[in-house]
Amino acid sequence: MSEKIHEVVIVGSGPAGYTAAIYAARAQLEPVMYEGSVTAGGALMNTTEVENFPGFTDGIMGPDLMDSMRKQAARFGTNLITDDIVEMDLKGPVKTLKDGSGNVLKSKSVILAMGSAYREIGLENEKRLSGRGVSWCATCDGFFFRDQEIAVVGGGDSAVEEATFLTKFASKVTLIHRRDSLRASKIMADRAKANPKIEFLWNTEVTDVLGETKMEALQLKNTVTGDVTKREFGALFVAIGHIPRSELITTQVALDAEVYVKVEGRSTKTNLEGVFACGDLVDHTYRQAITAAGSGCQAALDAEKFLSH
């Protein structure tokens, strides 16, 4: 264990974590960032073109945006560590953190930016056939299902984006939604409806994933009539939202009923002194790259003010 007590450790990356690192580093706080061994860069690493992040007239690919933010954080002196924090003791004036390699470090403050994970439907066969026709990432796996009919479950922007991207590979994409209209933004919904390769299956939910060694079909239930049918698909992409990655802090930091971290008012302060939270870990409502980046900025400023006192 290092005897050094750091000013601030940032747990997690993505737009929130990298922005917090940029601001903390420019404030001469010499931040240490654990960006994650697998999840470095956050959800945008699995996103295609980002059209609505200010400053990029023609859009930018999600991984390119994260790479730029990462390099900017490094430029100002952030100590970037591609590993995971596996244990945290956040109580008291000095926080103790342990990483996946067994290293232990101490810090006066901690910024939590662990983001969120893909939400699963919750079916036994969904898990069993994961990686064998069932996926949560179109940019990762879409290529493997060329000229096949693909199903996408969901009704928000993420589902529409996944479906639109998959039309590059699929012979047809069927968007399955349990309601009779999309929750996606109008521009995204209109774009999908205008795409001749996208079909909509309204008032329908997936009740089982069928197949022995790979996914072969879906069992579907009409939410209005209750009718159950079977339909063949080459792959299923699940895009029904995310859940916050708050499992490491459930016994220490105050969480709400949906296990998002609670913060004080418009600040990023948690119930523990010197512990701040930002990004998808706290955001029920907006969950955009720009709002995550904004909250990362707030977290760094809150931490700087705390440390100055």
PDB file of C-alpha atoms in Angstrom:
ATOM      1  CA  MET A   1       0.000   0.000   0.000  1.00  0.00           C
ATOM      2  CA  SER A   2       1.305   3.408  -0.992  1.00  0.00           C
ATOM      3  CA  GLU A   3       1.754   5.823   1.915  1.00  0.00           C
ATOM      4  CA  LYS A   4       0.830   8.740  -0.319  1.00  0.00           C
ATOM      5  CA  ILE A   5      -2.587  10.253   0.240  1.00  0.00           C
ATOM      6  CA  HIS A   6      -3.958  11.498  -3.082  1.00  0.00           C
ATOM      7  CA  GLU A   7      -6.118  14.566  -3.469  1.00  0.00           C
ATOM      8  CA  VAL A   8      -8.739  12.877  -5.645  1.00  0.00           C
ATOM      9  CA  VAL A   9      -9.355   9.457  -7.194  1.00  0.00           C
ATOM     10  CA  ILE A  10     -11.879   9.118 -10.022  1.00  0.00           C
ATOM     11  CA  VAL A  11     -13.571   5.723 -10.313  1.00  0.00           C
ATOM     12  CA  GLY A  12     -14.878   5.147 -13.839  1.00  0.00           C
ATOM     13  CA  SER A  13     -14.484   7.009 -17.099  1.00  0.00           C
ATOM     14  CA  GLY A  14     -16.828   7.919 -19.969  1.00  0.00           C
ATOM     15  CA  PRO A  15     -17.826  11.548 -20.595  1.00  0.00           C
ATOM     16  CA  ALA A  16     -18.406  12.177 -16.874  1.00  0.00           C
ATOM     17  CA  GLY A  17     -15.165  10.638 -15.613  1.00  0.00           C
ATOM     18  CA  TYR A  18     -12.912  12.085 -18.309  1.00  0.00           C
ATOM     19  CA  THR A  19     -14.400  15.573 -17.906  1.00  0.00           C
ATOM     20  CA  ALA A  20     -13.930  15.360 -14.139  1.00  0.00           C
ATOM     21  CA  ALA A  21     -10.312  14.349 -14.766  1.00  0.00           C
ATOM     22  CA  ILE A  22      -9.720  17.275 -17.146  1.00  0.00           C
ATOM     23  CA  TYR A  23     -11.021  19.807 -14.619  1.00  0.00           C
ATOM     24  CA  ALA A  24      -9.305  18.199 -11.627  1.00  0.00           C
ATOM     25  CA  ALA A  25      -5.980  17.974 -13.462  1.00  0.00           C
ATOM     26  CA  ARG A  26      -6.151  21.616 -14.587  1.00  0.00           C
ATOM     27  CA  ALA A  27      -6.784  22.539 -10.945  1.00  0.00           C
ATOM     28  CA  GLN A  28      -3.442  20.869 -10.088  1.00  0.00           C
ATOM     29  CA  LEU A  29      -5.117  18.122  -8.040  1.00  0.00           C
ATOM     30  CA  GLU A  30      -3.072  15.392  -9.780  1.00  0.00           C
ATOM     31  CA  PRO A  31      -6.082  13.062 -10.136  1.00  0.00           C
ATOM     32  CA  VAL A  32      -5.757   9.298 -10.355  1.00  0.00           C
ATOM     33  CA  MET A  33      -8.367   7.760 -12.653  1.00  0.00           C
ATOM     34  CA  TYR A  34      -9.368   4.108 -12.701  1.00  0.00           C
ATOM     35  CA  GLU A  35     -11.012   3.988 -16.105  1.00  0.00           C
ATOM     36  CA  GLY A  36     -11.931   0.281 -16.026  1.00  0.00           C
ATOM     37  CA  SER A  37     -10.251  -2.791 -17.482  1.00  0.00           C
ATOM     38  CA  VAL A  38     -13.131  -3.653 -19.832  1.00  0.00           C
ATOM     39  CA  THR A  39     -15.463  -0.668 -19.586  1.00  0.00           C
ATOM     40  CA  ALA A  40     -12.912   2.116 -20.226  1.00  0.00           C
ATOM     41  CA  GLY A  41     -14.646   4.890 -22.142  1.00  0.00           C
ATOM     42  CA  GLY A  42     -18.101   3.861 -21.012  1.00  0.00           C
ATOM     43  CA  ALA A  43     -21.176   3.238 -23.131  1.00  0.00           C
ATOM     44  CA  LEU A  44     -20.037   5.548 -25.939  1.00  0.00           C
ATOM     45  CA  MET A  45     -17.380   3.003 -26.871  1.00  0.00           C
ATOM     46  CA  ASN A  46     -20.270   0.926 -28.235  1.00  0.00           C
ATOM     47  CA  THR A  47     -21.955   3.822 -30.027  1.00  0.00           C
ATOM     48  CA  THR A  48     -21.641   4.667 -33.684  1.00  0.00           C
ATOM     49  CA  GLU A  49     -22.017   8.274 -34.848  1.00  0.00           C
ATOM     50  CA  VAL A  50     -22.744  10.904 -32.210  1.00  0.00           C
ATOM     51  CA  GLU A  51     -24.493  13.765 -33.978  1.00  0.00           C
ATOM     52  CA  ASN A  52     -25.581  15.907 -31.043  1.00  0.00           C
ATOM     53  CA  PHE A  53     -22.379  16.519 -29.056  1.00  0.00           C
ATOM     54  CA  PRO A  54     -21.683  20.272 -29.402  1.00  0.00           C
ATOM     55  CA  GLY A  55     -18.667  21.286 -31.452  1.00  0.00           C
ATOM     56  CA  PHE A  56     -18.743  18.497 -34.040  1.00  0.00           C
ATOM     57  CA  THR A  57     -20.590  19.844 -37.065  1.00  0.00           C
ATOM     58  CA  ASP A  58     -20.575  16.557 -38.971  1.00  0.00           C
ATOM     59  CA  GLY A  59     -20.811  14.296 -35.915  1.00  0.00           C
ATOM     60  CA  ILE A  60     -18.142  12.070 -34.402  1.00  0.00           C
ATOM     61  CA  MET A  61     -17.873   8.354 -33.700  1.00  0.00           C
ATOM     62  CA  GLY A  62     -18.399   7.488 -30.022  1.00  0.00           C
ATOM     63  CA  PRO A  63     -14.984   5.796 -29.547  1.00  0.00           C
ATOM     64  CA  ASP A  64     -13.233   8.751 -31.230  1.00  0.00           C
ATOM     65  CA  LEU A  65     -14.935  11.190 -28.869  1.00  0.00           C
ATOM     66  CA  MET A  66     -13.865   9.147 -25.836  1.00  0.00           C
ATOM     67  CA  ASP A  67     -10.313   8.837 -27.163  1.00  0.00           C
ATOM     68  CA  SER A  68     -10.103  12.634 -27.527  1.00  0.00           C
ATOM     69  CA  MET A  69     -11.410  13.184 -23.996  1.00  0.00           C
ATOM     70  CA  ARG A  70      -8.970  10.607 -22.632  1.00  0.00           C
ATOM     71  CA  LYS A  71      -6.007  12.266 -24.353  1.00  0.00           C
ATOM     72  CA  GLN A  72      -7.113  15.666 -23.075  1.00  0.00           C
ATOM     73  CA  ALA A  73      -7.246  14.320 -19.497  1.00  0.00           C
ATOM     74  CA  ALA A  74      -3.775  12.821 -19.913  1.00  0.00           C
ATOM     75  CA  ARG A  75      -2.418  16.047 -21.384  1.00  0.00           C
ATOM     76  CA  PHE A  76      -3.121  17.897 -18.141  1.00  0.00           C
ATOM     77  CA  GLY A  77      -1.516  15.235 -15.985  1.00  0.00           C
ATOM     78  CA  THR A  78      -4.203  12.703 -15.056  1.00  0.00           C
ATOM     79  CA  ASN A  79      -2.731   9.373 -13.968  1.00  0.00           C
ATOM     80  CA  LEU A  80      -4.840   6.989 -16.074  1.00  0.00           C
ATOM     81  CA  ILE A  81      -5.003   3.385 -14.854  1.00  0.00           C
ATOM     82  CA  THR A  82      -6.765   0.783 -17.002  1.00  0.00           C
ATOM     83  CA  ASP A  83      -7.956  -1.379 -14.124  1.00  0.00           C
ATOM     84  CA  ASP A  84     -11.026  -1.698 -11.905  1.00  0.00           C
ATOM     85  CA  ILE A  85     -11.573  -0.661  -8.329  1.00  0.00           C
ATOM     86  CA  VAL A  86     -12.925  -3.756  -6.543  1.00  0.00           C
ATOM     87  CA  GLU A  87     -13.261  -2.475  -2.963  1.00  0.00           C
ATOM     88  CA  MET A  88     -13.842   0.950  -1.415  1.00  0.00           C
ATOM     89  CA  ASP A  89     -14.032   2.279   2.122  1.00  0.00           C
ATOM     90  CA  LEU A  90     -15.446   5.755   1.619  1.00  0.00           C
ATOM     91  CA  LYS A  91     -16.158   6.703   5.225  1.00  0.00           C
ATOM     92  CA  GLY A  92     -13.920   9.005   7.224  1.00  0.00           C
ATOM     93  CA  PRO A  93     -11.570  11.783   6.099  1.00  0.00           C
ATOM     94  CA  VAL A  94      -9.256   9.420   4.182  1.00  0.00           C
ATOM     95  CA  LYS A  95     -10.811   7.006   1.678  1.00  0.00           C
ATOM     96  CA  THR A  96      -9.231   3.613   0.937  1.00  0.00           C
ATOM     97  CA  LEU A  97      -9.552   1.930  -2.457  1.00  0.00           C
ATOM     98  CA  LYS A  98      -8.290  -1.436  -3.722  1.00  0.00           C
ATOM     99  CA  ASP A  99      -7.883  -2.279  -7.404  1.00  0.00           C
ATOM    100  CA  GLY A 100      -8.094  -5.533  -9.328  1.00  0.00           C
ATOM    101  CA  SER A 101      -4.320  -5.981  -9.181  1.00  0.00           C
ATOM    102  CA  GLY A 102      -4.282  -5.822  -5.389  1.00  0.00           C
ATOM    103  CA  ASN A 103      -2.937  -2.276  -5.108  1.00  0.00           C
ATOM    104  CA  VAL A 104      -4.324  -0.167  -2.257  1.00  0.00           C
ATOM    105  CA  LEU A 105      -4.376   3.618  -2.340  1.00  0.00           C
ATOM    106  CA  LYS A 106      -5.716   6.396  -0.174  1.00  0.00           C
ATOM    107  CA  SER A 107      -7.372   9.659  -1.109  1.00  0.00           C
ATOM    108  CA  LYS A 108      -8.912  12.715   0.518  1.00  0.00           C
ATOM    109  CA  SER A 109     -11.775  12.670  -1.997  1.00  0.00           C
ATOM    110  CA  VAL A 110     -13.378  10.319  -4.498  1.00  0.00           C
ATOM    111  CA  ILE A 111     -15.426  11.024  -7.618  1.00  0.00           C
ATOM    112  CA  LEU A 112     -17.730   8.169  -8.584  1.00  0.00           C
ATOM    113  CA  ALA A 113     -18.308   7.886 -12.334  1.00  0.00           C
ATOM    114  CA  MET A 114     -18.992   4.175 -12.836  1.00  0.00           C
ATOM    115  CA  GLY A 115     -21.773   4.773 -15.328  1.00  0.00           C
ATOM    116  CA  SER A 116     -24.356   2.148 -16.170  1.00  0.00           C
ATOM    117  CA  ALA A 117     -24.687  -1.361 -17.592  1.00  0.00           C
ATOM    118  CA  TYR A 118     -27.009  -2.851 -20.198  1.00  0.00           C
ATOM    119  CA  ARG A 119     -30.398  -3.876 -18.820  1.00  0.00           C
ATOM    120  CA  GLU A 120     -31.399  -7.459 -19.609  1.00  0.00           C
ATOM    121  CA  ILE A 121     -34.894  -8.733 -20.368  1.00  0.00           C
ATOM    122  CA  GLY A 122     -34.427 -11.283 -17.585  1.00  0.00           C
ATOM    123  CA  LEU A 123     -34.990 -14.536 -19.469  1.00  0.00           C
ATOM    124  CA  GLU A 124     -33.002 -17.666 -18.645  1.00  0.00           C
ATOM    125  CA  ASN A 125     -32.291 -18.456 -22.304  1.00  0.00           C
ATOM    126  CA  GLU A 126     -31.307 -14.842 -22.972  1.00  0.00           C
ATOM    127  CA  LYS A 127     -28.346 -15.369 -20.660  1.00  0.00           C
ATOM    128  CA  ARG A 128     -27.612 -18.887 -21.917  1.00  0.00           C
ATOM    129  CA  LEU A 129     -27.479 -17.772 -25.561  1.00  0.00           C
ATOM    130  CA  SER A 130     -25.539 -14.588 -24.880  1.00  0.00           C
ATOM    131  CA  GLY A 131     -22.817 -14.362 -27.520  1.00  0.00           C
ATOM    132  CA  ARG A 132     -24.577 -16.991 -29.590  1.00  0.00           C
ATOM    133  CA  GLY A 133     -27.184 -14.820 -31.236  1.00  0.00           C
ATOM    134  CA  VAL A 134     -28.123 -12.630 -28.269  1.00  0.00           C
ATOM    135  CA  SER A 135     -26.248  -9.337 -27.920  1.00  0.00           C
ATOM    136  CA  TRP A 136     -26.483  -5.893 -26.332  1.00  0.00           C
ATOM    137  CA  CYS A 137     -24.085  -4.165 -28.735  1.00  0.00           C
ATOM    138  CA  ALA A 138     -24.847  -3.716 -32.436  1.00  0.00           C
ATOM    139  CA  THR A 139     -21.484  -2.122 -33.228  1.00  0.00           C
ATOM    140  CA  CYS A 140     -19.713  -5.063 -31.577  1.00  0.00           C
ATOM    141  CA  ASP A 141     -21.680  -7.924 -33.112  1.00  0.00           C
ATOM    142  CA  GLY A 142     -23.797  -6.702 -36.025  1.00  0.00           C
ATOM    143  CA  PHE A 143     -21.198  -7.732 -38.592  1.00  0.00           C
ATOM    144  CA  PHE A 144     -21.639 -11.415 -37.685  1.00  0.00           C
ATOM    145  CA  PHE A 145     -25.257 -11.474 -38.864  1.00  0.00           C
ATOM    146  CA  ARG A 146     -24.947 -10.339 -42.465  1.00  0.00           C
ATOM    147  CA  ASP A 147     -28.006 -10.942 -44.679  1.00  0.00           C
ATOM    148  CA  GLN A 148     -30.060 -12.304 -41.777  1.00  0.00           C
ATOM    149  CA  GLU A 149     -33.283 -11.063 -40.233  1.00  0.00           C
ATOM    150  CA  ILE A 150     -32.466  -9.435 -36.906  1.00  0.00           C
ATOM    151  CA  ALA A 151     -34.729  -8.496 -33.991  1.00  0.00           C
ATOM    152  CA  VAL A 152     -34.171  -5.477 -31.758  1.00  0.00           C
ATOM    153  CA  VAL A 153     -36.093  -5.087 -28.480  1.00  0.00           C
ATOM    154  CA  GLY A 154     -36.788  -1.601 -27.148  1.00  0.00           C
ATOM    155  CA  GLY A 155     -38.480   1.673 -27.965  1.00  0.00           C
ATOM    156  CA  GLY A 156     -36.070   4.445 -26.998  1.00  0.00           C
ATOM    157  CA  ASP A 157     -33.259   6.239 -28.815  1.00  0.00           C
ATOM    158  CA  SER A 158     -30.831   3.399 -28.106  1.00  0.00           C
ATOM    159  CA  ALA A 159     -33.101   0.795 -29.695  1.00  0.00           C
ATOM    160  CA  VAL A 160     -33.737   2.945 -32.752  1.00  0.00           C
ATOM    161  CA  GLU A 161     -30.023   3.665 -33.133  1.00  0.00           C
ATOM    162  CA  GLU A 162     -29.216  -0.045 -32.867  1.00  0.00           C
ATOM    163  CA  ALA A 163     -31.896  -0.941 -35.433  1.00  0.00           C
ATOM    164  CA  THR A 164     -30.744   1.727 -37.866  1.00  0.00           C
ATOM    165  CA  PHE A 165     -27.111   0.645 -37.584  1.00  0.00           C
ATOM    166  CA  LEU A 166     -28.014  -3.021 -38.084  1.00  0.00           C
ATOM    167  CA  THR A 167     -29.666  -2.283 -41.449  1.00  0.00           C
ATOM    168  CA  LYS A 168     -26.105  -2.046 -42.807  1.00  0.00           C
ATOM    169  CA  PHE A 169     -25.783  -5.804 -42.353  1.00  0.00           C
ATOM    170  CA  ALA A 170     -29.237  -7.344 -42.005  1.00  0.00           C
ATOM    171  CA  SER A 171     -31.659  -8.298 -44.751  1.00  0.00           C
ATOM    172  CA  LYS A 172     -34.349  -6.930 -42.434  1.00  0.00           C
ATOM    173  CA  VAL A 173     -34.547  -5.509 -38.898  1.00  0.00           C
ATOM    174  CA  THR A 174     -37.679  -5.953 -36.792  1.00  0.00           C
ATOM    175  CA  LEU A 175     -38.034  -3.511 -33.893  1.00  0.00           C
ATOM    176  CA  ILE A 176     -40.103  -5.117 -31.128  1.00  0.00           C
ATOM    177  CA  HIS A 177     -41.766  -2.786 -28.619  1.00  0.00           C
ATOM    178  CA  ARG A 178     -44.246  -3.563 -25.869  1.00  0.00           C
ATOM    179  CA  ARG A 179     -46.213  -0.361 -26.531  1.00  0.00           C
ATOM    180  CA  ASP A 180     -47.872   1.072 -29.634  1.00  0.00           C
ATOM    181  CA  SER A 181     -45.485   3.989 -30.136  1.00  0.00           C
ATOM    182  CA  LEU A 182     -41.778   4.704 -29.676  1.00  0.00           C
ATOM    183  CA  ARG A 183     -40.270   6.579 -26.740  1.00  0.00           C
ATOM    184  CA  ALA A 184     -37.428   7.718 -28.969  1.00  0.00           C
ATOM    185  CA  SER A 185     -36.910  11.350 -29.972  1.00  0.00           C
ATOM    186  CA  LYS A 186     -38.901  12.446 -33.018  1.00  0.00           C
ATOM    187  CA  ILE A 187     -35.868  12.800 -35.296  1.00  0.00           C
ATOM    188  CA  MET A 188     -34.690   9.273 -34.467  1.00  0.00           C
ATOM    189  CA  ALA A 189     -38.175   7.772 -34.789  1.00  0.00           C
ATOM    190  CA  ASP A 190     -38.834   9.483 -38.123  1.00  0.00           C
ATOM    191  CA  ARG A 191     -35.519   8.269 -39.481  1.00  0.00           C
ATOM    192  CA  ALA A 192     -36.322   4.668 -38.517  1.00  0.00           C
ATOM    193  CA  LYS A 193     -39.842   4.804 -39.944  1.00  0.00           C
ATOM    194  CA  ALA A 194     -38.451   6.074 -43.240  1.00  0.00           C
ATOM    195  CA  ASN A 195     -35.984   3.165 -43.458  1.00  0.00           C
ATOM    196  CA  PRO A 196     -37.436   0.446 -45.735  1.00  0.00           C
ATOM    197  CA  LYS A 197     -35.404  -2.276 -43.980  1.00  0.00           C
ATOM    198  CA  ILE A 198     -36.999  -1.640 -40.563  1.00  0.00           C
ATOM    199  CA  GLU A 199     -40.304  -3.267 -39.586  1.00  0.00           C
ATOM    200  CA  PHE A 200     -42.147  -2.437 -36.348  1.00  0.00           C
ATOM    201  CA  LEU A 201     -43.801  -5.067 -34.180  1.00  0.00           C
ATOM    202  CA  TRP A 202     -46.007  -3.094 -31.777  1.00  0.00           C
ATOM    203  CA  ASN A 203     -47.610  -4.226 -28.492  1.00  0.00           C
ATOM    204  CA  THR A 204     -45.258  -7.203 -28.347  1.00  0.00           C
ATOM    205  CA  GLU A 205     -42.850  -8.563 -25.767  1.00  0.00           C
ATOM    206  CA  VAL A 206     -40.230 -11.296 -25.951  1.00  0.00           C
ATOM    207  CA  THR A 207     -41.107 -14.129 -23.546  1.00  0.00           C
ATOM    208  CA  ASP A 208     -38.412 -16.629 -24.543  1.00  0.00           C
ATOM    209  CA  VAL A 209     -35.310 -17.033 -26.689  1.00  0.00           C
ATOM    210  CA  LEU A 210     -35.336 -20.345 -28.560  1.00  0.00           C
ATOM    211  CA  GLY A 211     -32.397 -22.438 -29.750  1.00  0.00           C
ATOM    212  CA  GLU A 212     -30.019 -25.139 -28.592  1.00  0.00           C
ATOM    213  CA  THR A 213     -26.461 -24.086 -29.427  1.00  0.00           C
ATOM    214  CA  LYS A 214     -27.429 -20.722 -30.935  1.00  0.00           C
ATOM    215  CA  MET A 215     -30.469 -18.487 -31.081  1.00  0.00           C
ATOM    216  CA  GLU A 216     -32.920 -19.585 -33.761  1.00  0.00           C
ATOM    217  CA  ALA A 217     -36.249 -17.938 -32.902  1.00  0.00           C
ATOM    218  CA  LEU A 218     -38.168 -15.830 -30.394  1.00  0.00           C
ATOM    219  CA  GLN A 219     -41.344 -16.580 -28.509  1.00  0.00           C
ATOM    220  CA  LEU A 220     -43.496 -13.451 -28.627  1.00  0.00           C
ATOM    221  CA  LYS A 221     -46.573 -12.364 -26.698  1.00  0.00           C
ATOM    222  CA  ASN A 222     -49.040  -9.700 -27.810  1.00  0.00           C
ATOM    223  CA  THR A 223     -49.550  -7.382 -24.834  1.00  0.00           C
ATOM    224  CA  VAL A 224     -53.116  -6.524 -25.926  1.00  0.00           C
ATOM    225  CA  THR A 225     -54.573  -9.898 -26.965  1.00  0.00           C
ATOM    226  CA  GLY A 226     -52.287 -12.220 -25.014  1.00  0.00           C
ATOM    227  CA  ASP A 227     -51.624 -14.306 -28.134  1.00  0.00           C
ATOM    228  CA  VAL A 228     -48.304 -16.191 -28.109  1.00  0.00           C
ATOM    229  CA  THR A 229     -46.436 -16.785 -31.370  1.00  0.00           C
ATOM    230  CA  LYS A 230     -43.032 -17.999 -32.526  1.00  0.00           C
ATOM    231  CA  ARG A 231     -40.914 -16.213 -35.134  1.00  0.00           C
ATOM    232  CA  GLU A 232     -37.514 -17.070 -36.551  1.00  0.00           C
ATOM    233  CA  PHE A 233     -34.643 -14.567 -36.308  1.00  0.00           C
ATOM    234  CA  GLY A 234     -30.911 -14.813 -36.841  1.00  0.00           C
ATOM    235  CA  ALA A 235     -30.100 -12.618 -33.834  1.00  0.00           C
ATOM    236  CA  LEU A 236     -31.595 -10.621 -30.998  1.00  0.00           C
ATOM    237  CA  PHE A 237     -30.212  -7.258 -29.883  1.00  0.00           C
ATOM    238  CA  VAL A 238     -31.519  -6.047 -26.519  1.00  0.00           C
ATOM    239  CA  ALA A 239     -31.778  -2.261 -26.127  1.00  0.00           C
ATOM    240  CA  ILE A 240     -34.118  -1.643 -23.190  1.00  0.00           C
ATOM    241  CA  GLY A 241     -32.028   0.757 -21.181  1.00  0.00           C
ATOM    242  CA  HIS A 242     -29.358   0.649 -18.533  1.00  0.00           C
ATOM    243  CA  ILE A 243     -28.893   0.123 -14.800  1.00  0.00           C
ATOM    244  CA  PRO A 244     -26.426   2.149 -12.703  1.00  0.00           C
ATOM    245  CA  ARG A 245     -23.166   0.417 -11.691  1.00  0.00           C
ATOM    246  CA  SER A 246     -23.568   1.133  -8.000  1.00  0.00           C
ATOM    247  CA  GLU A 247     -23.020  -2.399  -6.658  1.00  0.00           C
ATOM    248  CA  LEU A 248     -19.682  -1.499  -5.006  1.00  0.00           C
ATOM    249  CA  ILE A 249     -21.158   1.233  -2.842  1.00  0.00           C
ATOM    250  CA  THR A 250     -24.594  -0.054  -1.827  1.00  0.00           C
ATOM    251  CA  THR A 251     -23.727  -0.255   1.888  1.00  0.00           C
ATOM    252  CA  GLN A 252     -21.985   3.129   2.074  1.00  0.00           C
ATOM    253  CA  VAL A 253     -23.489   5.728  -0.257  1.00  0.00           C
ATOM    254  CA  ALA A 254     -27.181   6.635  -0.124  1.00  0.00           C
ATOM    255  CA  LEU A 255     -29.077   5.258  -3.126  1.00  0.00           C
ATOM    256  CA  ASP A 256     -32.647   5.723  -4.314  1.00  0.00           C
ATOM    257  CA  ALA A 257     -35.194   2.975  -5.033  1.00  0.00           C
ATOM    258  CA  GLU A 258     -33.678   2.366  -8.478  1.00  0.00           C
ATOM    259  CA  VAL A 259     -30.134   2.178  -7.015  1.00  0.00           C
ATOM    260  CA  TYR A 260     -28.983   5.493  -8.500  1.00  0.00           C
ATOM    261  CA  VAL A 261     -26.733   7.531  -6.210  1.00  0.00           C
ATOM    262  CA  LYS A 262     -28.508  10.328  -4.365  1.00  0.00           C
ATOM    263  CA  VAL A 263     -26.882  13.771  -4.528  1.00  0.00           C
ATOM    264  CA  GLU A 264     -27.625  17.016  -2.723  1.00  0.00           C
ATOM    265  CA  GLY A 265     -29.748  19.370  -4.833  1.00  0.00           C
ATOM    266  CA  ARG A 266     -27.986  20.433  -8.017  1.00  0.00           C
ATOM    267  CA  SER A 267     -24.566  19.483  -6.642  1.00  0.00           C
ATOM    268  CA  THR A 268     -22.708  16.168  -6.959  1.00  0.00           C
ATOM    269  CA  LYS A 269     -22.279  15.746  -3.200  1.00  0.00           C
ATOM    270  CA  THR A 270     -23.313  12.384  -1.757  1.00  0.00           C
ATOM    271  CA  ASN A 271     -24.211  11.651   1.867  1.00  0.00           C
ATOM    272  CA  LEU A 272     -20.515  11.027   2.577  1.00  0.00           C
ATOM    273  CA  GLU A 273     -18.159  13.967   3.001  1.00  0.00           C
ATOM    274  CA  GLY A 274     -15.566  14.080   0.243  1.00  0.00           C
ATOM    275  CA  VAL A 275     -17.452  11.649  -2.024  1.00  0.00           C
ATOM    276  CA  PHE A 276     -19.030  12.963  -5.227  1.00  0.00           C
ATOM    277  CA  ALA A 277     -21.016  11.231  -7.977  1.00  0.00           C
ATOM    278  CA  CYS A 278     -21.707  12.120 -11.592  1.00  0.00           C
ATOM    279  CA  GLY A 279     -22.878  10.859 -14.979  1.00  0.00           C
ATOM    280  CA  ASP A 280     -25.226   7.923 -15.493  1.00  0.00           C
ATOM    281  CA  LEU A 281     -24.668   6.887 -11.887  1.00  0.00           C
ATOM    282  CA  VAL A 282     -26.961   9.733 -10.777  1.00  0.00           C
ATOM    283  CA  ASP A 283     -29.004  10.604 -13.864  1.00  0.00           C
ATOM    284  CA  HIS A 284     -32.492   9.100 -14.199  1.00  0.00           C
ATOM    285  CA  THR A 285     -33.725  11.526 -16.772  1.00  0.00           C
ATOM    286  CA  TYR A 286     -31.363  12.821 -19.446  1.00  0.00           C
ATOM    287  CA  ARG A 287     -28.567  10.238 -19.784  1.00  0.00           C
ATOM    288  CA  GLN A 288     -26.822  12.065 -22.625  1.00  0.00           C
ATOM    289  CA  ALA A 289     -23.096  12.383 -23.268  1.00  0.00           C
ATOM    290  CA  ILE A 290     -23.245  16.156 -22.864  1.00  0.00           C
ATOM    291  CA  THR A 291     -25.155  16.061 -19.559  1.00  0.00           C
ATOM    292  CA  ALA A 292     -22.757  13.409 -18.238  1.00  0.00           C
ATOM    293  CA  ALA A 293     -19.810  15.610 -19.197  1.00  0.00           C
ATOM    294  CA  GLY A 294     -21.467  18.566 -17.482  1.00  0.00           C
ATOM    295  CA  SER A 295     -21.953  16.636 -14.259  1.00  0.00           C
ATOM    296  CA  GLY A 296     -18.334  15.474 -14.428  1.00  0.00           C
ATOM    297  CA  CYS A 297     -17.302  19.120 -14.514  1.00  0.00           C
ATOM    298  CA  GLN A 298     -19.526  19.806 -11.491  1.00  0.00           C
ATOM    299  CA  ALA A 299     -18.004  16.882  -9.571  1.00  0.00           C
ATOM    300  CA  ALA A 300     -14.467  18.145 -10.133  1.00  0.00           C
ATOM    301  CA  LEU A 301     -15.431  21.678  -9.065  1.00  0.00           C
ATOM    302  CA  ASP A 302     -17.229  20.340  -5.979  1.00  0.00           C
ATOM    303  CA  ALA A 303     -14.184  18.224  -5.091  1.00  0.00           C
ATOM    304  CA  GLU A 304     -11.823  21.172  -5.609  1.00  0.00           C
ATOM    305  CA  LYS A 305     -13.930  23.374  -3.340  1.00  0.00           C
ATOM    306  CA  PHE A 306     -14.090  20.622  -0.705  1.00  0.00           C
ATOM    307  CA  LEU A 307     -10.322  20.127  -0.779  1.00  0.00           C
ATOM    308  CA  SER A 308      -9.594  23.857  -0.584  1.00  0.00           C
ATOM    309  CA  HIS A 309     -11.460  23.993   2.710  1.00  0.00           C
TER     310      HIS A 309
END
